[in-house]
mmCIF file of C-alpha atoms in Angstrom:
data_model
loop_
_atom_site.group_PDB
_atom_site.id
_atom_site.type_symbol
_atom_site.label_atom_id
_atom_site.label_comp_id
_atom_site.label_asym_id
_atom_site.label_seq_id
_atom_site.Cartn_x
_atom_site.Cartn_y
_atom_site.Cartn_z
ATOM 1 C CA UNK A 1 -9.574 2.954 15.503
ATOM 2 C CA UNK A 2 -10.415 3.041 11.503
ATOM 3 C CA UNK A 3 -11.278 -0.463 10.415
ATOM 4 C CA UNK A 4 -11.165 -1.027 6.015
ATOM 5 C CA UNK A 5 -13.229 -4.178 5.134
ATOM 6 C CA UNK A 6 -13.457 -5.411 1.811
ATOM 7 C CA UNK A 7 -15.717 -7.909 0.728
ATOM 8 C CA UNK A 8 -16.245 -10.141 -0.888
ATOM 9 C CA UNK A 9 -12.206 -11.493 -0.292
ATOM 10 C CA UNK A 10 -12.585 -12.983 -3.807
ATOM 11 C CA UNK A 11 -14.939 -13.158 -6.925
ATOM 12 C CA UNK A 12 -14.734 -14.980 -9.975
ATOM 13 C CA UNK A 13 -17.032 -13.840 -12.737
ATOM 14 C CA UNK A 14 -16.916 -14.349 -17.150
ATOM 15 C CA UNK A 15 -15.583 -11.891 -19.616
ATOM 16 C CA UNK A 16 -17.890 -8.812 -20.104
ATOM 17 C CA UNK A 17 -20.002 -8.417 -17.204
ATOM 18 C CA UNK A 18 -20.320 -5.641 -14.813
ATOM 19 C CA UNK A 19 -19.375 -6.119 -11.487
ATOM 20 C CA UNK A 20 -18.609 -4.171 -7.796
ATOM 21 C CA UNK A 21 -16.046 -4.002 -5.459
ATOM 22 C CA UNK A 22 -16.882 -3.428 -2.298
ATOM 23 C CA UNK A 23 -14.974 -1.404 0.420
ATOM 24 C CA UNK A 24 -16.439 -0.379 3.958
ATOM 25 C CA UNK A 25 -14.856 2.087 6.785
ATOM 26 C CA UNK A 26 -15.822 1.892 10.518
ATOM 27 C CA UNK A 27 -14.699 5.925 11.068
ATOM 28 C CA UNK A 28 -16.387 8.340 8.886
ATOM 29 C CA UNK A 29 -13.649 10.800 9.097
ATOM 30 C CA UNK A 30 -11.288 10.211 6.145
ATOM 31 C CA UNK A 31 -9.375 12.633 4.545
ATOM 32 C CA UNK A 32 -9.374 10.515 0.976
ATOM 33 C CA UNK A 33 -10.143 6.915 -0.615
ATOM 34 C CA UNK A 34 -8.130 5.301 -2.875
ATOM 35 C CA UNK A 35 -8.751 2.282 -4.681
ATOM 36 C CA UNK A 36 -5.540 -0.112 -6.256
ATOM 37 C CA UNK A 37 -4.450 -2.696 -8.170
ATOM 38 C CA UNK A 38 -1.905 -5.233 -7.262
ATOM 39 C CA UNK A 39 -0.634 -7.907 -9.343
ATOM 40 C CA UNK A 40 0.749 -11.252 -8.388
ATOM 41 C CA UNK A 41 4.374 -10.522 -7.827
ATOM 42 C CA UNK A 42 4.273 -6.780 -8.242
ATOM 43 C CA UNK A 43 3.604 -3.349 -7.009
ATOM 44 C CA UNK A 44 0.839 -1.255 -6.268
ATOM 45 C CA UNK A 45 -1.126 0.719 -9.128
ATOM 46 C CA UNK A 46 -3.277 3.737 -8.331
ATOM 47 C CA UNK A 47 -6.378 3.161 -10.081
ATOM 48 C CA UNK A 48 -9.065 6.112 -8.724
ATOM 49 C CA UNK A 49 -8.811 8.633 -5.929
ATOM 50 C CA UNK A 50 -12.107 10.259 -4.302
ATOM 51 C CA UNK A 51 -11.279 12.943 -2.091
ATOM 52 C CA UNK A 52 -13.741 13.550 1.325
ATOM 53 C CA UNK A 53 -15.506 15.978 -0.889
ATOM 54 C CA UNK A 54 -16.479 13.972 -3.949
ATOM 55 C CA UNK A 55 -18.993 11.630 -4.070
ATOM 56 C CA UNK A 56 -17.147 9.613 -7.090
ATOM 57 C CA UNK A 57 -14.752 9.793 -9.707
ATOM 58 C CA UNK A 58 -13.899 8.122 -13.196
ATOM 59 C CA UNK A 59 -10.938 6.523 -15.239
ATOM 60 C CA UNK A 60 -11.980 4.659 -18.168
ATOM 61 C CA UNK A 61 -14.233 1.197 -17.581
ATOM 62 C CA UNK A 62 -14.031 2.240 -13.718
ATOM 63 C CA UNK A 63 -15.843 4.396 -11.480
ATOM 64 C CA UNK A 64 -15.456 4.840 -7.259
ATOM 65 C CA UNK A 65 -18.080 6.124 -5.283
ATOM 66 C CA UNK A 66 -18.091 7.453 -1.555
ATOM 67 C CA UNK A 67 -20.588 7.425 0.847
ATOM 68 C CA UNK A 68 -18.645 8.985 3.996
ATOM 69 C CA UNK A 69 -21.604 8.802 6.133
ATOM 70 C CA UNK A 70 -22.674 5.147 5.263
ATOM 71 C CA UNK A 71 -18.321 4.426 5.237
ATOM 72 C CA UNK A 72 -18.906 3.039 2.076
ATOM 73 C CA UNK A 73 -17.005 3.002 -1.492
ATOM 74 C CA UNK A 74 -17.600 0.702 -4.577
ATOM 75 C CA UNK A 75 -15.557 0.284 -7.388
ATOM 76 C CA UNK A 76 -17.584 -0.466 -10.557
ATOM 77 C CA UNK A 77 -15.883 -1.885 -13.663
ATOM 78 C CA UNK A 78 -17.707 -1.947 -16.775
ATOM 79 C CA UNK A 79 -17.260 -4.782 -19.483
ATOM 80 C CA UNK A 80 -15.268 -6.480 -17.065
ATOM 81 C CA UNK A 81 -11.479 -8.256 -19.275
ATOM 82 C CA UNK A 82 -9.261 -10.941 -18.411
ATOM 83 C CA UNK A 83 -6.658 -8.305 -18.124
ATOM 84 C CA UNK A 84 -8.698 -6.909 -15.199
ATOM 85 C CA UNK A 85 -7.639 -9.935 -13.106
ATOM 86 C CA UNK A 86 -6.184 -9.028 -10.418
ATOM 87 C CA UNK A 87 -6.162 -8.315 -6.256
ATOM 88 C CA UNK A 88 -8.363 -4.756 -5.706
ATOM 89 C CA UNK A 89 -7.090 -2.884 -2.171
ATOM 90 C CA UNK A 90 -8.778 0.160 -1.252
ATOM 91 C CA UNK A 91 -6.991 2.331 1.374
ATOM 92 C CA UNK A 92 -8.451 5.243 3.822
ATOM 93 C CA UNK A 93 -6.437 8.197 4.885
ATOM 94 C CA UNK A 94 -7.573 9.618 7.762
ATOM 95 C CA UNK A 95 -7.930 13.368 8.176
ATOM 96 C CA UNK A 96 -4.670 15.262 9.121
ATOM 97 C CA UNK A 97 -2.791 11.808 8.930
ATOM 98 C CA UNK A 98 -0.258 10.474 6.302
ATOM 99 C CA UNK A 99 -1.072 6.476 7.167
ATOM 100 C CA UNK A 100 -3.193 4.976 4.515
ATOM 101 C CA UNK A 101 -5.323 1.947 6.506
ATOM 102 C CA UNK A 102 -5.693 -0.511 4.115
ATOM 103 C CA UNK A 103 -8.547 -3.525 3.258
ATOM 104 C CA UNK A 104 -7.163 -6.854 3.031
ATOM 105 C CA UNK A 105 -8.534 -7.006 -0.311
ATOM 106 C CA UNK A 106 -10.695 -8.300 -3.510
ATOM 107 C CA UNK A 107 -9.456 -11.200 -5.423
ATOM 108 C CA UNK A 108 -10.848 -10.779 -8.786
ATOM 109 C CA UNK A 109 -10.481 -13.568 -11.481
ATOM 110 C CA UNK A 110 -12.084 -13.039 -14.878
ATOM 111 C CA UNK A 111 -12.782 -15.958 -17.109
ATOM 112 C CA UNK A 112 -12.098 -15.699 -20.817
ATOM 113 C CA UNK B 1 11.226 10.234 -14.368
ATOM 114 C CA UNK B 2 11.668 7.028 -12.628
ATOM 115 C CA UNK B 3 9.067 5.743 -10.119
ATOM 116 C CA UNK B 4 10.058 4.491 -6.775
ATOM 117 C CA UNK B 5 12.724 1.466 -7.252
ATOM 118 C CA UNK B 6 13.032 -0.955 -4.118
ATOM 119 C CA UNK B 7 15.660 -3.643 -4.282
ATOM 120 C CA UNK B 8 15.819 -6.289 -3.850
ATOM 121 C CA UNK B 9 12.871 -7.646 -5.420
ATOM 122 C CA UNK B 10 13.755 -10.923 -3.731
ATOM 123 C CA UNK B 11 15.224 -11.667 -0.760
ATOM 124 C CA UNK B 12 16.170 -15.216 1.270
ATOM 125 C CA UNK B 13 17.458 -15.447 4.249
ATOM 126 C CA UNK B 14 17.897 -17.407 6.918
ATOM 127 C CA UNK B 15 16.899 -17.337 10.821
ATOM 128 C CA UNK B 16 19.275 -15.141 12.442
ATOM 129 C CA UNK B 17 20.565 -13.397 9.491
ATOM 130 C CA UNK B 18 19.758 -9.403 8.708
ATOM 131 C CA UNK B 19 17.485 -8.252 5.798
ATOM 132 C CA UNK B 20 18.318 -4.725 4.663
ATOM 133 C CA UNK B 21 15.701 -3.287 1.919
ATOM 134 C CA UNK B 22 16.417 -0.242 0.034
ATOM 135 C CA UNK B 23 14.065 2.262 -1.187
ATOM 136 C CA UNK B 24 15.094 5.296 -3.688
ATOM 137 C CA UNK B 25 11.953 7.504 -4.004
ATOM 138 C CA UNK B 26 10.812 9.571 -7.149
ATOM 139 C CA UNK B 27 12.990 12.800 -8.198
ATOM 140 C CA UNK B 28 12.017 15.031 -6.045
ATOM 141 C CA UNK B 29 10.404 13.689 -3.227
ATOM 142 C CA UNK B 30 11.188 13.680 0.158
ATOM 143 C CA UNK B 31 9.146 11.412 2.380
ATOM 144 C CA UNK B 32 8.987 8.107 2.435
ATOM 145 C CA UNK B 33 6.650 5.367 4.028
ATOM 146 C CA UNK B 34 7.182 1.851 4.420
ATOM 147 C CA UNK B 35 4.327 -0.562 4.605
ATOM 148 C CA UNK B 36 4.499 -4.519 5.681
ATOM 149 C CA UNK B 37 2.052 -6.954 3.707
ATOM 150 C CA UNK B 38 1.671 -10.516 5.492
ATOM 151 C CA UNK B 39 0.118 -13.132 3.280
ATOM 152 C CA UNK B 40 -3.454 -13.086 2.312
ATOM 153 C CA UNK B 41 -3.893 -9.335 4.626
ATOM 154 C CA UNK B 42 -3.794 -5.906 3.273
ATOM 155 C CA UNK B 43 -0.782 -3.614 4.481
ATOM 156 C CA UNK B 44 0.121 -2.234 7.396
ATOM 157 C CA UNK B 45 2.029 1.093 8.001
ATOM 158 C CA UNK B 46 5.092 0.787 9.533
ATOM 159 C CA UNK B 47 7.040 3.551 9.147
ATOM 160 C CA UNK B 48 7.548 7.618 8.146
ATOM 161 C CA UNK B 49 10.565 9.186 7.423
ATOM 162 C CA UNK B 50 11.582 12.617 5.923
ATOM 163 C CA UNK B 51 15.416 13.055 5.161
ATOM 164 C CA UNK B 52 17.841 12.291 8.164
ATOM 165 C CA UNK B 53 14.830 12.561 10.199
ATOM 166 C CA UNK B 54 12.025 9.477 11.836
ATOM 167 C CA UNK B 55 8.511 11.230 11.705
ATOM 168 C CA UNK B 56 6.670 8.268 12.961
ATOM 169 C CA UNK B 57 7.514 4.989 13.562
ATOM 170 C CA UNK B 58 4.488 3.386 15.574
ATOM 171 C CA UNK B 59 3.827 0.704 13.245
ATOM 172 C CA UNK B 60 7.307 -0.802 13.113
ATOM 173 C CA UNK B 61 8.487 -2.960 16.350
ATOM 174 C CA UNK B 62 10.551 -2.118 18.833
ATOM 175 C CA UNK B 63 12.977 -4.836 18.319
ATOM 176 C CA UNK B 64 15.088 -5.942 15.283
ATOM 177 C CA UNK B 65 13.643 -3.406 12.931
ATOM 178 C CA UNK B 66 15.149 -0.415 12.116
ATOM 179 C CA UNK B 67 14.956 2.078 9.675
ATOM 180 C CA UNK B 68 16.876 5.165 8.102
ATOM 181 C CA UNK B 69 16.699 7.679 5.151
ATOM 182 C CA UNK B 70 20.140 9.589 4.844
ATOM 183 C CA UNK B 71 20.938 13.119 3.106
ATOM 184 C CA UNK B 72 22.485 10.725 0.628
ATOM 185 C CA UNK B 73 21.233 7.360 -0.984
ATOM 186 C CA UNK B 74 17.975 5.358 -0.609
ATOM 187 C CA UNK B 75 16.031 4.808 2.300
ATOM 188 C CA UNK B 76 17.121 1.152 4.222
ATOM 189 C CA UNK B 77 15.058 -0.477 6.059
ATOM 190 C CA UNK B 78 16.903 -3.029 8.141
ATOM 191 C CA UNK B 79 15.464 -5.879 9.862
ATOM 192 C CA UNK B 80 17.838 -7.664 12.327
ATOM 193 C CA UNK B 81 18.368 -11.875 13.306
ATOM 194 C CA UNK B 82 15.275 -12.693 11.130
ATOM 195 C CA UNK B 83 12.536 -14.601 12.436
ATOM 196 C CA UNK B 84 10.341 -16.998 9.971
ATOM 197 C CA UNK B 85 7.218 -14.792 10.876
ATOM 198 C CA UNK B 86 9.345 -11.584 8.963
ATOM 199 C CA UNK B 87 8.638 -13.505 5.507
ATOM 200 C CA UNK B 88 6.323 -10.736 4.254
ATOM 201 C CA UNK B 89 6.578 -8.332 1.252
ATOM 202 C CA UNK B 90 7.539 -5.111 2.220
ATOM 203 C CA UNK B 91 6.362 -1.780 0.157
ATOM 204 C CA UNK B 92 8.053 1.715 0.316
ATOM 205 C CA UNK B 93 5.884 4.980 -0.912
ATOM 206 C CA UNK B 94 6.712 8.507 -1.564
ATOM 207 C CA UNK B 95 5.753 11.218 -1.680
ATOM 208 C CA UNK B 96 6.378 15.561 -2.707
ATOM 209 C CA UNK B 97 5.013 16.581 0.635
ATOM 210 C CA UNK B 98 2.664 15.107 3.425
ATOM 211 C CA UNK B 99 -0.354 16.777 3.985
ATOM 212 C CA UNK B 100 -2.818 18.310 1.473
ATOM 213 C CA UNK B 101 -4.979 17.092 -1.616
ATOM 214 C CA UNK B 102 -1.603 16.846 -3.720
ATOM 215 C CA UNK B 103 0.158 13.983 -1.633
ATOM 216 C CA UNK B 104 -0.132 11.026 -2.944
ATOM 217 C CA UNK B 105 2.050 8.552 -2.020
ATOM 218 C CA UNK B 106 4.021 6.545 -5.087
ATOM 219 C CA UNK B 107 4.098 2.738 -4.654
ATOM 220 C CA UNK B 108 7.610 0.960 -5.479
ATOM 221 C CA UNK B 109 7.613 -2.830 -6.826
ATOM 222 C CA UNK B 110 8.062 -4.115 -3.176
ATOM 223 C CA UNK B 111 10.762 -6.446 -1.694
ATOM 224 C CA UNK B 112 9.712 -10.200 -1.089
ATOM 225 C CA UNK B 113 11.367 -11.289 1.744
ATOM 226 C CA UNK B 114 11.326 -15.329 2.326
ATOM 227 C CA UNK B 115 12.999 -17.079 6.111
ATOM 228 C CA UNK B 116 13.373 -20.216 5.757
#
């Protein structure tokens, strides 16, 4: 049974640094990552989507990488904002399989 | 093109009473997921549904949930004689097709549902 853990379940960090999101997978056999943003109140937002294939993709200040055989992904922002504050899910989909098994999440706060 | 709509956004009811949810998916798309998020936990599938059809409902429970996705009109999801542990927002996806590189699923605004 696929297990998503994300850690740390919160992080607090100033303006302008760098920082990584973490996001680990007990089954190595996902079909496709996804990383999202929810905010307090509101819906989902896809930020990045790695296939099994890739190794990483890009979108602005953030970048995911996969490691299927570790069942690892990071998230990377750059130049971190207080608009980047915010809950981080990532999500597995599973090969052959519609469900996406979600992390519980990343609280991340960015002081101004 | 619109994105996925839910309403409501927010919902109260009381024990005992029934919570229906609606979901109208993106223009074209024909499958639909609903997903449960308890506080502080990430979400859990609960349910797949291609028009007038169920594909898979093994995440919902047995009892008191239902849920349905006619030729016509959103997808309801319908939650009888609420219990307090139902309070939960509640997130419906879409997507063009299921299966392949190109089907990502859309994420509505979700429905907050409160028992008191």
């Amino acid at each position: 049974k696929q297990e998503v853990t994300q850690i740390p379940a919160a992080l607090s960090v100033p303006e302008g640094e760098n920082l990584v999101l973490n996001c680990s997978f007990t089954d190595s056999a996902i079909y496709n990552l996804q990383w999202f943003r929810q905010d307090p109140g509101k819906g989902l937002t896809s930020l990045l989507l790695i296939q099994s294939s890739q190794r990483e993709q890009t979108s602005g200040r953030l970048n995911a990488s996969l490691d299927k055989s570790s069942g690892r992904s990071t998230l990377y922002i750059a130049a971190s904002q207080p608009g980047d504050s915010a809950t981080y899910l990532c999500a597995v989909r599973m090969d052959s399989n519609y469900q996406l098994i979600w992390g519980a999440g990343t609280k991340l706060i960015i002081k101004p | 093109n619109a994105g996925v709509m839910q309403n409501p956004r927010h919902l109260v009811r009381r024990r005992g009473q029934e919570a229906r949810l609606r979901c109208s998916p993106m223009k074209g798309h024909s499958h639909v997921y609903w997903y449960r998020q308890l506080p502080e936990e990430g979400l859990k599938f609960m349910v797949y549904l291609q028009k007038e059809n169920i594909i898979d409902e093994s995440g919902m429970p047995k009892e008191r949930f239902s849920a349905e996705f006619p030729k016509e009109g959103p997808s309801i999801l319908r939650i009888q004689q609420v219990v307090r542990g139902d309070s939960a927002a509640y997130f419906c996806a879409s997507s063009q097709v299921a299966g392949g590189p190109t089907d990502t699923q859309y994420f509505g605004p979700g429905t907050r549902l409160t028992v008191l």
